[in-house]
Every structure is written in C-alpha cells, then in structure tokens.
Amino acid sequence: MLVTGHRPSGKGLRSLLVPGLLAASVGVASAAGAARPLPADTAQSAVKAASLLSVREPLSGRLAPGQKLSLQLEAPAGAVVRGNLQALGVVLDVETPDGRHLRRLSQGAGVDHAFTWQSRGMAKERLVLRAEKVQSYASAANGVSAAQGGHSDASTYAAPIPGAYELTITQVLAPLATGHAPAAEIEPEPLRSPRLKALQARLAQGGDSRSFWQEMERQGTPLIEPWDAEHHLVSFVWRGAGQSVRLFGSPSGNHEPLQRLGSSDVWWASFVMPRDARLSYGFAPDVPQVSADAMIQRRAILSTLQRDPLNRQSWGRSADLQAAQDRYDGRSVLTLAKASPQPWSQPRAGVAAGQLQRHWLDSQALGNGRDIWIYKPQGWQQSDAAQRFLLVLFDAQAYLRQVPTPAIIDNLMADGLLPATAVVLVANGAGDARSRELPPNPVFADFMGEQLMPWLKAQGIAAEPERTVIAGSSYGGLASSYVALRYPQWFGNVLSLSGSYWWAPKGESPNWLARQYEQAPQLPIRFYFDAGLYEGARGGQAGIRETSQELGDVLRAKGNKVVQRVHSTGHDYVHWQGSLACGLLALTGREPSTEGLKEQVAQACGL
C-alpha cells in the first residue's frame, strides 16, 4: 500500500470486530476448585512443582533474590492472555517446561504493569516469577503538603517491598474458529516498489522468493528505494505469516495491514516518507481473532508484536539498556539518511556517571505513592549552587529504561553544552493513575507544587524557576505545561514532547489548555514544543501536531519565548530521546565552545 502518513479512507477497526464467544476457563490450584494463595513469603522454601493460576484471582507472595516460582495456566494454544503484575524486583517470563526462555512479560519495576501474550498451550509453556536484586530506597516519606499542615509521621501508602509480588491473570481469550483477519478484508493498494515488482514478475514466471530474502538478509530491512528529491519509498516486508501481518508504528499511526505478494511468503506495505524520517516499529503476524470488544481486539496486536528480524537497528527495553531480552522486547528502528543525528543519546566510554537514588513519596491527597528518582551528575555537588539547573521529568520508568536520561545529561555536560543539571524523574502511581493525574488535574498539580518541590528543596535539590525545566512526553508534555501554568514560581521552562494538547474536559472543545493560557496573565515561562509529522489530525480527532502549534501561537502572542519543532516521526521514544537533549539545549544550553560542537548542535537540533 502507498500512503504518506494517513490511513486510506474506508479502513478502520471494522476488520478487527468479531462476534461474541465466551473466554476459555483456566485450572485451579486446590482440590476444592478454588484458587489457593501461596504462602506470604515463598522465600522460606523452593517451589518445585508448577502451581496453577486462576483468572481474576490475584496470586501474591514474596521471593528472595535468585529464587523463582513456576506457574501454569490452563489456556488453549493460540489464546490471548492478558494480565497484570505489581512487583518490585520480580520479573515475569514465559519459558518452555525445560526452562528455555520464550518471552519477558514484565520487568517488575514496582508499579502495576499490564502484559499480553499469545499462549502456546499449557503443555508447552510455564510462567516464571524470578526475583532479582533491585536498587533499594534511599528514603520513604509520607507526603502531606505544606498546605495540608505539613508532614505526618505515619506512612499511608507504603513503598513496595523488594521481592513482593501480586500477579493477576485478567483474561484468557480463546481464538475464534476463524482464527485471523481474512486477507480479503484488506483493501488492495497498487504495487509501487521497483524491487517488489521485479519479484512479482519472477514469481509469475515460476520462480521463488529465495534470492529476494537472501538480498534482504544482506542489506537489512525495511526496503528503501528512491521516490523523489525529498522522499524515499519505504517498504516494510515480512516473511511467511499464515493469514495476516500488521505493522505497529507505521507512519499512518494505525495498525496497517500488510498485503501478500501473490501466494508467496512475502508480505509488504509501502509508504512515501521524507528522507529525514526516524521511527520505531514492529510486526504482529497472525493476530488472533477473539471474542471481545473493539478496543481489546485492537490491543490483541500486543500478543504477537515483535521486532523485524532482518533489521539490524533495534531499540531494546531491557533493564541494562543493552540487548533486548527476546524478539518481542523492544522495537526495530528505521532511520533514513537525512534524519537528525542523536549524538548524546547513548552512554559514552570515558564520561563519568553520577549517582542515581530511588526515593518513595506518598500523597494523602492523591491516595497513592510513587517512586521519585534523583540523578546527580558527576561534579554537581561541587558546582556553584547559583548556577545549577534542575530537570523534573514525568514517566520515570520510560525515561530510565527506554530513554537513557542520565547518560544524556552526562554527555551534554561533558561537551560543555549544559550546566550542572540534576534530574528528578517522577514515576506514575499504580493502576490508571497516569491517565487520571497527568491530564490537567488540580490535585496532581498541587502535589507537584506544594509537596514534591518543597520536599526536593529540603533534600538540597532546587534551582530558581528560570533554571528549572519541567518536561514530559504525551500526557507528560500536557502535564508539564499545565503544572507550569499553576506553579510558575517553581517552573520557568517547559519541555514538551508530543504533548497531548488535544485533551479537553468532557463537553469542551480540544486544546483546553491553550484557552487557559490565553485567559491567564503573561507568565515568565519559556517553552520548547516538539511534535511529529505523523501526529496530525485524523478521523475527525484533533491532532498533537496541530494543537501543539495552536498553543505555541497563543504563547507567542502573549510574549513568551517559544521554540517549536516538527520532525518526520510519530509518537515515539526513539525520537524523544534525541529531542529531549535538543529541548534542554534550547532552554538552558550554553554556547558551543568549538566550531565542531556548534556544527553538531546545528545538525542535531537546528539551533
């Protein structure tokens, strides 16, 4: 198919809808037929026999470092299994009965983590909980804001206990007899790729695809061909699916279906893309059809989603930021020739690392607690306190595991481009806290302005508002702009990456926050907005790109300093790791000290 960033009209979720069917039941652990909870501390004895799990009945316990617990789930082969793990220092894997690793489901980061996978059947897999060493808490504080009368002594929402876990299987959805989305439901697109046309001709003459796949293995995928002076034709190709393949992370922003080339093992989808594009993506072959509503069926793509096996450029999400755990972990990366370089986004040999501490702060007003990570780069303690900067960043786990934020700070400082800058990474609370707190929420804004920031100041982590940046992506970008509006006495800089400015309270038109800034007095805040070319409006919904521009226009009209960027990308951490550095340079950076650094900043950031 040939698209330029939008899904062709007439396509949508309708191809994913299925008629109703009851989900499969699962086995139970006790003879009486009820789920049996394990002992509160399973560290006292090794559990050798695999225990059976039951749907919607949480299983909790505690493991010592190095100990593991094997579990079984009576699910039919091909079923989509959804669940949730709340654990600190306990990972969840799928393994074969003889212990061979198949898939990492959860890293056990201390908050609720939802997972989805496609079962191979009870006889062919085990779930394994495994305790690993975890960074301990430097402090755990009860959070009562100064406005509420100061801090109390009792901790209401205690920090997670290392090794403790609660595992819940929420759904087991048996595959329907039809199996997968039929190819006939995919609206065909003309074949435009010269290389694929040549293969099509070869197949028509009785040839096969072996030489094509050998070529793809040598050169790597996706298949990139010239289109015009400003664009490439990019063809994503997959080998050997049974019934269907979907592309996750496509320029259209949807789960684009791939087309099959005749009756061969070649599946393809083509896009005309600017030559400076960068994005991450994955493939989901043979996504099961299950009896569920459209949203759950849409999320079933996660059950088979995996990296492109022929793309050498991958982006892992493992705890050590190195190789991915398995083919399902991380994403593949497309970087076209003119994409902006990201010179500060990977740890460098010879650049000293600082100190990362984990703290716990709970809030009576919010009714939860969360991790607060504090990173002090090398030399920060010895630097002039009056010259230090502070970065406060939402979505802590993503900006520690997926984006190496400490390394980015270290590299910028090592190049002399950034003053001594401490980083505070604010984790999300459990469950649906992120979606409740980050969209404009006065209670959460008060937590930031009246509880977190005074607590940080008491720890010696503070800077004047003109040297303090609040930052985030998606809902985090939206929250950054809202919290700064509410508390400009703390935050004088906003760094927003693909901020969700389309958001509005129920019954109001999009970009509610732009109207709040328009009605407010002019505030001493500087802004950096970054949005993706592929984040435009679609299907009658307001887009991130347009609403970011609208907010920027409002702020410029009020006299605020605004830097606005649009890049050829989507809603994507692989881009945000570069734009985080560029936003910091735009808001707080120093003049490059050499011509080489000046050129590097210009190429990477356009500054």
PDB file of N, CA and C in Angstrom, residues 290-351:
ATOM      1  N   VAL A 290     -10.454 -12.779  18.634  1.00  0.00           N
ATOM      2  CA  VAL A 290     -11.030 -13.249  19.890  1.00  0.00           C
ATOM      3  C   VAL A 290     -12.398 -12.619  20.084  1.00  0.00           C
ATOM      4  N   SER A 291     -13.138 -13.161  21.016  1.00  0.00           N
ATOM      5  CA  SER A 291     -14.444 -12.606  21.346  1.00  0.00           C
ATOM      6  C   SER A 291     -14.240 -11.496  22.367  1.00  0.00           C
ATOM      7  N   ALA A 292     -14.288 -10.270  21.901  1.00  0.00           N
ATOM      8  CA  ALA A 292     -14.037  -9.127  22.777  1.00  0.00           C
ATOM      9  C   ALA A 292     -14.509  -7.871  22.069  1.00  0.00           C
ATOM     10  N   ASP A 293     -14.551  -6.766  22.817  1.00  0.00           N
ATOM     11  CA  ASP A 293     -14.928  -5.514  22.178  1.00  0.00           C
ATOM     12  C   ASP A 293     -13.779  -5.024  21.302  1.00  0.00           C
ATOM     13  N   ALA A 294     -14.049  -3.962  20.546  1.00  0.00           N
ATOM     14  CA  ALA A 294     -13.083  -3.500  19.547  1.00  0.00           C
ATOM     15  C   ALA A 294     -11.767  -3.076  20.178  1.00  0.00           C
ATOM     16  N   MET A 295     -11.813  -2.464  21.373  1.00  0.00           N
ATOM     17  CA  MET A 295     -10.574  -1.997  21.984  1.00  0.00           C
ATOM     18  C   MET A 295      -9.693  -3.161  22.416  1.00  0.00           C
ATOM     19  N   ILE A 296     -10.289  -4.184  23.028  1.00  0.00           N
ATOM     20  CA  ILE A 296      -9.495  -5.346  23.439  1.00  0.00           C
ATOM     21  C   ILE A 296      -8.960  -6.075  22.215  1.00  0.00           C
ATOM     22  N   GLN A 297      -9.775  -6.196  21.173  1.00  0.00           N
ATOM     23  CA  GLN A 297      -9.281  -6.823  19.947  1.00  0.00           C
ATOM     24  C   GLN A 297      -8.124  -6.019  19.360  1.00  0.00           C
ATOM     25  N   ARG A 298      -8.238  -4.696  19.407  1.00  0.00           N
ATOM     26  CA  ARG A 298      -7.140  -3.861  18.897  1.00  0.00           C
ATOM     27  C   ARG A 298      -5.867  -4.110  19.702  1.00  0.00           C
ATOM     28  N   ARG A 299      -6.011  -4.249  21.015  1.00  0.00           N
ATOM     29  CA  ARG A 299      -4.829  -4.470  21.859  1.00  0.00           C
ATOM     30  C   ARG A 299      -4.278  -5.882  21.728  1.00  0.00           C
ATOM     31  N   ALA A 300      -5.051  -6.769  21.117  1.00  0.00           N
ATOM     32  CA  ALA A 300      -4.549  -8.131  20.902  1.00  0.00           C
ATOM     33  C   ALA A 300      -3.325  -8.146  20.009  1.00  0.00           C
ATOM     34  N   ILE A 301      -3.067  -7.047  19.318  1.00  0.00           N
ATOM     35  CA  ILE A 301      -1.860  -6.966  18.500  1.00  0.00           C
ATOM     36  C   ILE A 301      -0.612  -7.163  19.346  1.00  0.00           C
ATOM     37  N   LEU A 302      -0.688  -6.800  20.630  1.00  0.00           N
ATOM     38  CA  LEU A 302       0.468  -6.941  21.516  1.00  0.00           C
ATOM     39  C   LEU A 302       0.834  -8.398  21.751  1.00  0.00           C
ATOM     40  N   SER A 303      -0.093  -9.311  21.506  1.00  0.00           N
ATOM     41  CA  SER A 303       0.171 -10.719  21.801  1.00  0.00           C
ATOM     42  C   SER A 303       1.201 -11.328  20.865  1.00  0.00           C
ATOM     43  N   THR A 304       1.314 -10.810  19.643  1.00  0.00           N
ATOM     44  CA  THR A 304       2.298 -11.356  18.696  1.00  0.00           C
ATOM     45  C   THR A 304       3.305 -10.309  18.232  1.00  0.00           C
ATOM     46  N   LEU A 305       3.211  -9.085  18.745  1.00  0.00           N
ATOM     47  CA  LEU A 305       4.076  -7.995  18.307  1.00  0.00           C
ATOM     48  C   LEU A 305       5.542  -8.310  18.584  1.00  0.00           C
ATOM     49  N   GLN A 306       6.388  -8.107  17.584  1.00  0.00           N
ATOM     50  CA  GLN A 306       7.816  -8.431  17.707  1.00  0.00           C
ATOM     51  C   GLN A 306       8.633  -7.554  16.774  1.00  0.00           C
ATOM     52  N   ARG A 307       9.949  -7.606  16.964  1.00  0.00           N
ATOM     53  CA  ARG A 307      10.844  -6.819  16.125  1.00  0.00           C
ATOM     54  C   ARG A 307      10.956  -7.423  14.722  1.00  0.00           C
ATOM     55  N   ASP A 308      11.461  -6.613  13.814  1.00  0.00           N
ATOM     56  CA  ASP A 308      11.752  -7.053  12.452  1.00  0.00           C
ATOM     57  C   ASP A 308      13.039  -7.874  12.487  1.00  0.00           C
ATOM     58  N   PRO A 309      12.991  -9.165  12.185  1.00  0.00           N
ATOM     59  CA  PRO A 309      14.191  -9.997  12.328  1.00  0.00           C
ATOM     60  C   PRO A 309      15.306  -9.654  11.348  1.00  0.00           C
ATOM     61  N   LEU A 310      15.013  -8.906  10.299  1.00  0.00           N
ATOM     62  CA  LEU A 310      16.029  -8.578   9.296  1.00  0.00           C
ATOM     63  C   LEU A 310      16.534  -7.139   9.412  1.00  0.00           C
ATOM     64  N   ASN A 311      16.081  -6.425  10.422  1.00  0.00           N
ATOM     65  CA  ASN A 311      16.549  -5.057  10.655  1.00  0.00           C
ATOM     66  C   ASN A 311      17.631  -5.096  11.728  1.00  0.00           C
ATOM     67  N   ARG A 312      18.818  -4.650  11.383  1.00  0.00           N
ATOM     68  CA  ARG A 312      19.939  -4.711  12.324  1.00  0.00           C
ATOM     69  C   ARG A 312      19.879  -3.602  13.369  1.00  0.00           C
ATOM     70  N   GLN A 313      19.057  -2.609  13.128  1.00  0.00           N
ATOM     71  CA  GLN A 313      18.956  -1.488  14.057  1.00  0.00           C
ATOM     72  C   GLN A 313      17.747  -1.710  14.958  1.00  0.00           C
ATOM     73  N   SER A 314      17.996  -2.108  16.180  1.00  0.00           N
ATOM     74  CA  SER A 314      16.895  -2.350  17.118  1.00  0.00           C
ATOM     75  C   SER A 314      17.073  -1.476  18.337  1.00  0.00           C
ATOM     76  N   TRP A 315      16.022  -1.383  19.074  1.00  0.00           N
ATOM     77  CA  TRP A 315      15.973  -0.487  20.225  1.00  0.00           C
ATOM     78  C   TRP A 315      15.408  -1.284  21.383  1.00  0.00           C
ATOM     79  N   GLY A 316      16.299  -1.748  22.276  1.00  0.00           N
ATOM     80  CA  GLY A 316      15.889  -2.627  23.357  1.00  0.00           C
ATOM     81  C   GLY A 316      15.311  -1.877  24.531  1.00  0.00           C
ATOM     82  N   ARG A 317      14.564  -2.611  25.344  1.00  0.00           N
ATOM     83  CA  ARG A 317      13.977  -2.034  26.545  1.00  0.00           C
ATOM     84  C   ARG A 317      14.396  -2.826  27.773  1.00  0.00           C
ATOM     85  N   SER A 318      15.528  -3.526  27.698  1.00  0.00           N
ATOM     86  CA  SER A 318      15.978  -4.307  28.840  1.00  0.00           C
ATOM     87  C   SER A 318      16.485  -3.375  29.929  1.00  0.00           C
ATOM     88  N   ALA A 319      16.580  -3.900  31.153  1.00  0.00           N
ATOM     89  CA  ALA A 319      16.905  -3.073  32.305  1.00  0.00           C
ATOM     90  C   ALA A 319      18.270  -2.413  32.175  1.00  0.00           C
ATOM     91  N   ASP A 320      19.216  -3.072  31.500  1.00  0.00           N
ATOM     92  CA  ASP A 320      20.559  -2.512  31.381  1.00  0.00           C
ATOM     93  C   ASP A 320      20.749  -1.715  30.093  1.00  0.00           C
ATOM     94  N   LEU A 321      19.668  -1.449  29.380  1.00  0.00           N
ATOM     95  CA  LEU A 321      19.689  -0.676  28.149  1.00  0.00           C
ATOM     96  C   LEU A 321      20.586  -1.298  27.084  1.00  0.00           C
ATOM     97  N   GLN A 322      20.831  -2.588  27.209  1.00  0.00           N
ATOM     98  CA  GLN A 322      21.644  -3.286  26.223  1.00  0.00           C
ATOM     99  C   GLN A 322      20.720  -4.109  25.321  1.00  0.00           C
ATOM    100  N   ALA A 323      21.134  -5.318  24.987  1.00  0.00           N
ATOM    101  CA  ALA A 323      20.350  -6.134  24.066  1.00  0.00           C
ATOM    102  C   ALA A 323      18.974  -6.441  24.649  1.00  0.00           C
ATOM    103  N   ALA A 324      17.991  -6.538  23.769  1.00  0.00           N
ATOM    104  CA  ALA A 324      16.645  -6.891  24.208  1.00  0.00           C
ATOM    105  C   ALA A 324      16.625  -8.327  24.719  1.00  0.00           C
ATOM    106  N   GLN A 325      15.647  -8.626  25.563  1.00  0.00           N
ATOM    107  CA  GLN A 325      15.552  -9.946  26.174  1.00  0.00           C
ATOM    108  C   GLN A 325      15.208 -11.029  25.154  1.00  0.00           C
ATOM    109  N   ASP A 326      14.385 -10.693  24.181  1.00  0.00           N
ATOM    110  CA  ASP A 326      13.909 -11.670  23.207  1.00  0.00           C
ATOM    111  C   ASP A 326      13.339 -10.907  22.024  1.00  0.00           C
ATOM    112  N   ARG A 327      12.816 -11.624  21.046  1.00  0.00           N
ATOM    113  CA  ARG A 327      12.341 -10.967  19.821  1.00  0.00           C
ATOM    114  C   ARG A 327      11.132 -10.074  20.065  1.00  0.00           C
ATOM    115  N   TYR A 328      10.440 -10.276  21.180  1.00  0.00           N
ATOM    116  CA  TYR A 328       9.261  -9.471  21.493  1.00  0.00           C
ATOM    117  C   TYR A 328       9.623  -8.187  22.233  1.00  0.00           C
ATOM    118  N   ASP A 329      10.826  -8.092  22.738  1.00  0.00           N
ATOM    119  CA  ASP A 329      11.243  -6.972  23.578  1.00  0.00           C
ATOM    120  C   ASP A 329      11.837  -5.870  22.712  1.00  0.00           C
ATOM    121  N   GLY A 330      11.414  -4.638  22.931  1.00  0.00           N
ATOM    122  CA  GLY A 330      11.929  -3.531  22.160  1.00  0.00           C
ATOM    123  C   GLY A 330      11.278  -3.426  20.795  1.00  0.00           C
ATOM    124  N   ARG A 331      11.841  -2.575  19.961  1.00  0.00           N
ATOM    125  CA  ARG A 331      11.309  -2.327  18.627  1.00  0.00           C
ATOM    126  C   ARG A 331      12.465  -2.244  17.631  1.00  0.00           C
ATOM    127  N   SER A 332      12.132  -2.421  16.386  1.00  0.00           N
ATOM    128  CA  SER A 332      13.082  -2.135  15.318  1.00  0.00           C
ATOM    129  C   SER A 332      13.022  -0.646  14.993  1.00  0.00           C
ATOM    130  N   VAL A 333      14.104  -0.144  14.407  1.00  0.00           N
ATOM    131  CA  VAL A 333      14.214   1.294  14.157  1.00  0.00           C
ATOM    132  C   VAL A 333      14.499   1.547  12.682  1.00  0.00           C
ATOM    133  N   LEU A 334      13.761   2.480  12.120  1.00  0.00           N
ATOM    134  CA  LEU A 334      14.019   2.987  10.777  1.00  0.00           C
ATOM    135  C   LEU A 334      14.619   4.380  10.906  1.00  0.00           C
ATOM    136  N   THR A 335      15.813   4.564  10.372  1.00  0.00           N
ATOM    137  CA  THR A 335      16.464   5.873  10.357  1.00  0.00           C
ATOM    138  C   THR A 335      16.893   6.165   8.928  1.00  0.00           C
ATOM    139  N   LEU A 336      16.218   7.094   8.274  1.00  0.00           N
ATOM    140  CA  LEU A 336      16.576   7.431   6.903  1.00  0.00           C
ATOM    141  C   LEU A 336      17.788   8.366   6.876  1.00  0.00           C
ATOM    142  N   ALA A 337      18.360   8.522   5.689  1.00  0.00           N
ATOM    143  CA  ALA A 337      19.699   9.106   5.561  1.00  0.00           C
ATOM    144  C   ALA A 337      19.800  10.526   6.099  1.00  0.00           C
ATOM    145  N   LYS A 338      18.747  11.309   5.985  1.00  0.00           N
ATOM    146  CA  LYS A 338      18.817  12.704   6.406  1.00  0.00           C
ATOM    147  C   LYS A 338      18.212  12.945   7.787  1.00  0.00           C
ATOM    148  N   ALA A 339      17.926  11.886   8.533  1.00  0.00           N
ATOM    149  CA  ALA A 339      17.406  12.055   9.896  1.00  0.00           C
ATOM    150  C   ALA A 339      18.439  12.774  10.756  1.00  0.00           C
ATOM    151  N   SER A 340      17.956  13.624  11.644  1.00  0.00           N
ATOM    152  CA  SER A 340      18.865  14.355  12.528  1.00  0.00           C
ATOM    153  C   SER A 340      19.664  13.379  13.377  1.00  0.00           C
ATOM    154  N   PRO A 341      20.971  13.589  13.520  1.00  0.00           N
ATOM    155  CA  PRO A 341      21.756  12.714  14.400  1.00  0.00           C
ATOM    156  C   PRO A 341      21.337  12.885  15.853  1.00  0.00           C
ATOM    157  N   GLN A 342      21.628  11.889  16.663  1.00  0.00           N
ATOM    158  CA  GLN A 342      21.346  11.929  18.103  1.00  0.00           C
ATOM    159  C   GLN A 342      22.660  11.667  18.850  1.00  0.00           C
ATOM    160  N   PRO A 343      23.558  12.648  18.881  1.00  0.00           N
ATOM    161  CA  PRO A 343      24.914  12.406  19.383  1.00  0.00           C
ATOM    162  C   PRO A 343      25.028  12.226  20.886  1.00  0.00           C
ATOM    163  N   TRP A 344      23.971  12.513  21.636  1.00  0.00           N
ATOM    164  CA  TRP A 344      24.078  12.444  23.097  1.00  0.00           C
ATOM    165  C   TRP A 344      23.225  11.333  23.702  1.00  0.00           C
ATOM    166  N   SER A 345      22.642  10.485  22.878  1.00  0.00           N
ATOM    167  CA  SER A 345      21.610   9.562  23.351  1.00  0.00           C
ATOM    168  C   SER A 345      22.108   8.201  23.802  1.00  0.00           C
ATOM    169  N   GLN A 346      23.411   7.954  23.751  1.00  0.00           N
ATOM    170  CA  GLN A 346      23.939   6.674  24.214  1.00  0.00           C
ATOM    171  C   GLN A 346      25.091   6.914  25.181  1.00  0.00           C
ATOM    172  N   PRO A 347      25.240   6.053  26.199  1.00  0.00           N
ATOM    173  CA  PRO A 347      26.374   6.205  27.124  1.00  0.00           C
ATOM    174  C   PRO A 347      27.697   6.192  26.366  1.00  0.00           C
ATOM    175  N   ARG A 348      28.619   7.027  26.829  1.00  0.00           N
ATOM    176  CA  ARG A 348      29.926   7.130  26.194  1.00  0.00           C
ATOM    177  C   ARG A 348      31.009   6.604  27.124  1.00  0.00           C
ATOM    178  N   ALA A 349      31.951   5.902  26.538  1.00  0.00           N
ATOM    179  CA  ALA A 349      33.126   5.489  27.299  1.00  0.00           C
ATOM    180  C   ALA A 349      33.918   6.733  27.684  1.00  0.00           C
ATOM    181  N   GLY A 350      34.376   6.759  28.917  1.00  0.00           N
ATOM    182  CA  GLY A 350      35.187   7.877  29.365  1.00  0.00           C
ATOM    183  C   GLY A 350      34.411   9.026  29.968  1.00  0.00           C
ATOM    184  N   VAL A 351      33.089   8.991  29.891  1.00  0.00           N
ATOM    185  CA  VAL A 351      32.264  10.027  30.521  1.00  0.00           C
ATOM    186  C   VAL A 351      31.778   9.498  31.861  1.00  0.00           C
TER     187      VAL A 351
END
